[in-house]
Backbone as JSON Lines, residues from 0, in Angstrom:
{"i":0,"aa":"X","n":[-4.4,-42.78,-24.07],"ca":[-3.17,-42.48,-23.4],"c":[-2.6,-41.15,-23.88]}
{"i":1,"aa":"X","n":[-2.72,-41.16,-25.1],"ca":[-2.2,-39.88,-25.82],"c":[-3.2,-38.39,-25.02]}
{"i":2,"aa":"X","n":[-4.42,-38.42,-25.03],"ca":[-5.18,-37.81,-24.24],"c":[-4.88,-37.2,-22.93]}
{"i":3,"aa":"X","n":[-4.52,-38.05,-22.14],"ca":[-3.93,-37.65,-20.87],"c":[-2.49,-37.62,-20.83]}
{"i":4,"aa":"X","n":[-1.47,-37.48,-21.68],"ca":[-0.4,-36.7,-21.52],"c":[-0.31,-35.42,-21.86]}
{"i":5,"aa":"X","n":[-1.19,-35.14,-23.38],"ca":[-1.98,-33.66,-23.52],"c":[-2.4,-32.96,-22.78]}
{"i":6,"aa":"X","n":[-3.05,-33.9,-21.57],"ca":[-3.96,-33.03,-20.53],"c":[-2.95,-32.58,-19.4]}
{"i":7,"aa":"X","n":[-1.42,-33.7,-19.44],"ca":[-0.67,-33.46,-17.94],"c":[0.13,-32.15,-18.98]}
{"i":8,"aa":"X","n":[0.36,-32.24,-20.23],"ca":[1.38,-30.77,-20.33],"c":[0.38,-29.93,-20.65]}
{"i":9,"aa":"X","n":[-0.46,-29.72,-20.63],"ca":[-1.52,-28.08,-20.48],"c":[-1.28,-28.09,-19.35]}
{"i":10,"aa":"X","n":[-1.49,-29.0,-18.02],"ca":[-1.56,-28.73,-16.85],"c":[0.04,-27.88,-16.23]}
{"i":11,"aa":"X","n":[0.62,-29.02,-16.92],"ca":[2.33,-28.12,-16.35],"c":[2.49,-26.83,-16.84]}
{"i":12,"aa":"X","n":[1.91,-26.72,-18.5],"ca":[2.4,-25.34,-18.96],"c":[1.67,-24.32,-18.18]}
{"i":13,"aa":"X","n":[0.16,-24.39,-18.07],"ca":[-0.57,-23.69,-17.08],"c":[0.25,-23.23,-15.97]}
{"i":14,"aa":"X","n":[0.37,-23.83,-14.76],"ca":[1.02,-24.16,-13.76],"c":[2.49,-23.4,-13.89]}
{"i":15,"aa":"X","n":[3.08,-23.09,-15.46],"ca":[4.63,-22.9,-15.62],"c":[4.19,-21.12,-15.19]}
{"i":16,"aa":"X","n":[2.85,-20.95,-16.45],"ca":[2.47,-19.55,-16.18],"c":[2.15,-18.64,-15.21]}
{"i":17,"aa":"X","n":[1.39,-19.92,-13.97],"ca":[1.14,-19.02,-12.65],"c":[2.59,-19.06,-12.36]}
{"i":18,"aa":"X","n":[3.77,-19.77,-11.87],"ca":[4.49,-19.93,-11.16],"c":[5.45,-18.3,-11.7]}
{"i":19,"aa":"X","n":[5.31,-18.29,-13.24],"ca":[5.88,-16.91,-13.59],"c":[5.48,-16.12,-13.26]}
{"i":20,"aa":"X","n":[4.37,-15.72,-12.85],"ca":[3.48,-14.46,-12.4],"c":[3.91,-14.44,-11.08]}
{"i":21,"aa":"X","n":[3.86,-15.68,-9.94],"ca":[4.18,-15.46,-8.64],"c":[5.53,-14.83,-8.76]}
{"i":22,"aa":"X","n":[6.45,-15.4,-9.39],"ca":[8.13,-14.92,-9.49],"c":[8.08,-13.49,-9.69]}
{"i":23,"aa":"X","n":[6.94,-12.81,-10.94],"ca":[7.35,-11.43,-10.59],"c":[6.84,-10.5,-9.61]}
{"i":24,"aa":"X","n":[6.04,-11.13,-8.84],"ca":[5.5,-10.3,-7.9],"c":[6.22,-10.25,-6.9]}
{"i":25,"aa":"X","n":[7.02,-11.9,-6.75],"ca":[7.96,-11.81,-5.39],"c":[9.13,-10.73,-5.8]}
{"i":26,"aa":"X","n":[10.11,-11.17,-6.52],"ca":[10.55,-9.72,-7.57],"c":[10.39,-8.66,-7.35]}
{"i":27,"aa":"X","n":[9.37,-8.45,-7.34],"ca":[8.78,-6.51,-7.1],"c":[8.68,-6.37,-6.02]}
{"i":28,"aa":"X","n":[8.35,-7.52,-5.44],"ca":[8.1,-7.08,-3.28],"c":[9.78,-7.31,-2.92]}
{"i":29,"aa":"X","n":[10.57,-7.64,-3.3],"ca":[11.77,-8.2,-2.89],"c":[12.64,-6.88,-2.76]}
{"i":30,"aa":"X","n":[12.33,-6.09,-3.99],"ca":[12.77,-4.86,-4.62],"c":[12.43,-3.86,-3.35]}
{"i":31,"aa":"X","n":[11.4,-3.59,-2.78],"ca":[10.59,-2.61,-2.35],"c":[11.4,-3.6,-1.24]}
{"i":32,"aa":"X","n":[11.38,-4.65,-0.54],"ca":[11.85,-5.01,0.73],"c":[13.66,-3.91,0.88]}
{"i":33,"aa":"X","n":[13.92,-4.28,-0.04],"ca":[15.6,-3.83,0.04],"c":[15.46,-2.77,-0.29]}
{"i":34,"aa":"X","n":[14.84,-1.85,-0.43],"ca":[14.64,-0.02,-0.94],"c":[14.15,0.19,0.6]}
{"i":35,"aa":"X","n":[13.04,-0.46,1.8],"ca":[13.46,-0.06,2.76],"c":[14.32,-0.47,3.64]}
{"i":36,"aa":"X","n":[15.17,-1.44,3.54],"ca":[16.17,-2.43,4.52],"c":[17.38,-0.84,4.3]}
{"i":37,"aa":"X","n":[17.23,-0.58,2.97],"ca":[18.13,0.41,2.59],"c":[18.01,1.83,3.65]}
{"i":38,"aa":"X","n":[16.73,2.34,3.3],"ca":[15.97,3.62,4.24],"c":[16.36,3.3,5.49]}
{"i":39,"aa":"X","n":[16.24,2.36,6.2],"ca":[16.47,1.49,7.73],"c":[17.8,1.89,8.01]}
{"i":40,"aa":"X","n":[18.64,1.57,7.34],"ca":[19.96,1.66,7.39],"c":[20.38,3.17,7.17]}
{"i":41,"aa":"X","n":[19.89,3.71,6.92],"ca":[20.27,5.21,7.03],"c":[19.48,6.18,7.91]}
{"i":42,"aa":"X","n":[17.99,5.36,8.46],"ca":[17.98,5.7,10.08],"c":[18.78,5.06,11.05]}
{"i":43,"aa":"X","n":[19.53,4.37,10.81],"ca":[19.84,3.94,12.05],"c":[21.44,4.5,12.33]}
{"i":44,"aa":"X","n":[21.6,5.42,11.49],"ca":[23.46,5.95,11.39],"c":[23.12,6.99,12.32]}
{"i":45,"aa":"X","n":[24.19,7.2,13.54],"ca":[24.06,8.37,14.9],"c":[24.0,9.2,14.32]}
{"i":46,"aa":"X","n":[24.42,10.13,13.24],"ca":[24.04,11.65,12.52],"c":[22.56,11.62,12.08]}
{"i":47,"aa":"X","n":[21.69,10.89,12.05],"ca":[20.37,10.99,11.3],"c":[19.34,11.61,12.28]}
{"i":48,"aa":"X","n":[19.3,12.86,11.46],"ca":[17.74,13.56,11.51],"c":[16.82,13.36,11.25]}
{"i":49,"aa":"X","n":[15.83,13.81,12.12],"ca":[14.76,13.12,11.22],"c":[14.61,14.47,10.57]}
{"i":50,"aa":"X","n":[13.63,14.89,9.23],"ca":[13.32,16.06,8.4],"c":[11.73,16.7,8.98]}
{"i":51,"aa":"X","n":[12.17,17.78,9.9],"ca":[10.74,18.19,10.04],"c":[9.92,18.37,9.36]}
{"i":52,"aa":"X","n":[8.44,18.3,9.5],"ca":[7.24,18.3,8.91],"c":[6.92,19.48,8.85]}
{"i":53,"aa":"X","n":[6.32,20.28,7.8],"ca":[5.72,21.41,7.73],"c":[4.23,21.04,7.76]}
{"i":54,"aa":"X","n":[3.07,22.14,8.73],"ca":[2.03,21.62,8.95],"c":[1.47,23.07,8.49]}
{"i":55,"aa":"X","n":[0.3,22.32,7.16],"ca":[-0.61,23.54,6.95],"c":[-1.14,24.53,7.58]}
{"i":56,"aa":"X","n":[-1.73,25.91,7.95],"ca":[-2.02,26.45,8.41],"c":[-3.84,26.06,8.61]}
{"i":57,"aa":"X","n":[-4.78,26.21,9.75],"ca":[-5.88,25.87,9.35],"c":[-6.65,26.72,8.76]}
{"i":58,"aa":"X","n":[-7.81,26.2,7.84],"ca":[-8.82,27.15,6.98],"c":[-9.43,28.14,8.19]}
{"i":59,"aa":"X","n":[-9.27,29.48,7.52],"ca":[-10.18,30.32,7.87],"c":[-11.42,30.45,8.32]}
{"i":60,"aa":"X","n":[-12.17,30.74,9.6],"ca":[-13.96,30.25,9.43],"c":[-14.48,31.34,8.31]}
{"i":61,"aa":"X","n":[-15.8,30.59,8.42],"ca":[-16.35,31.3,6.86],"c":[-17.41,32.49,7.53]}
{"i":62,"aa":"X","n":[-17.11,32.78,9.1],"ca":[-17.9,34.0,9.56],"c":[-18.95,33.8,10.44]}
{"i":63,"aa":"X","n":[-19.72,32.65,10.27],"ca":[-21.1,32.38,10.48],"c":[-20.95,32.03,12.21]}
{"i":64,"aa":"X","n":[-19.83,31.73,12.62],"ca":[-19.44,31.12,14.24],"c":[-20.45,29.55,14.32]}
{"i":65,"aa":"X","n":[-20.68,29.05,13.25],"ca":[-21.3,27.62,13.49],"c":[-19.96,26.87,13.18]}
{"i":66,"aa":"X","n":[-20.39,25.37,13.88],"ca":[-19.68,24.14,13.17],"c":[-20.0,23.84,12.24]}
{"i":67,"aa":"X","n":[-19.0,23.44,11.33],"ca":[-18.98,22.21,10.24],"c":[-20.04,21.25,10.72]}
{"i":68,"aa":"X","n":[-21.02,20.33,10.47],"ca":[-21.86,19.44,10.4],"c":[-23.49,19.44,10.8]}
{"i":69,"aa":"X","n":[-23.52,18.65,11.38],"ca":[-25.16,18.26,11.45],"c":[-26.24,18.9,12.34]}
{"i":70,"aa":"X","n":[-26.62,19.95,11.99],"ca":[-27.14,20.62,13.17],"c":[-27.91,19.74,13.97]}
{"i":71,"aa":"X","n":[-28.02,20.46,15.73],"ca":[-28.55,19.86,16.48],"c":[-30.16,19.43,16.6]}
{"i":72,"aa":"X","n":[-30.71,18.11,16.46],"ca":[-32.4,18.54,16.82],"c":[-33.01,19.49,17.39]}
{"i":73,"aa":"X","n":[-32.53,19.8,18.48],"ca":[-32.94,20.72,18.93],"c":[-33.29,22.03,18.29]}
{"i":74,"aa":"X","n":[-32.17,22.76,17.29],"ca":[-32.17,23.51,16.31],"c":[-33.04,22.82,15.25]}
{"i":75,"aa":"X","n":[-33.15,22.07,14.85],"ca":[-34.03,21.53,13.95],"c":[-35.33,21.6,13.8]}
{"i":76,"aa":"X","n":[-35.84,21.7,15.13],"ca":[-37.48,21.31,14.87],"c":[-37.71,22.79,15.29]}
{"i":77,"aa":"X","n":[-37.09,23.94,16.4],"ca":[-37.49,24.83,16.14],"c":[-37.39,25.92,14.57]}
């Protein structure tokens, strides 16, 4: 008898440990839920801009007038 009450509190303490681990993960997603509920709320006020995007310029060609990739068979076997 003593045996299997040993075995039911490993099982609970076990069990105490996942249940702590789930708590901080909900915790951390809960956090990140209300950091954007927050963002949300400050798109949705009539003055909000959105912040334009600056878009890289594209790379230079390297001269040759080919594409980037796999040349054609055709080019290949001659």
């Amino acid at each position: 008898m003593a045996t299997a009450d040993l075995n039911k509190l490993q099982q609970i303490l076990a069990n105490a440990e996942e249940n702590q681990a789930v708590l901080g993960q909900i915790r951390k997603n809960m956090a990140k839920v209300a950091d954007l509920i927050a963002e949300i709320n400050t798109m949705l006020e009539p003055g909000f801009k959105p912040a334009t995007k600056e878009r890289k310029p594209r790379a230079a060609s390297t001269g040759t007038g080919k594409r980037p990739g796999r040349p054609r068979k055709s080019e290949a076997a001659a």
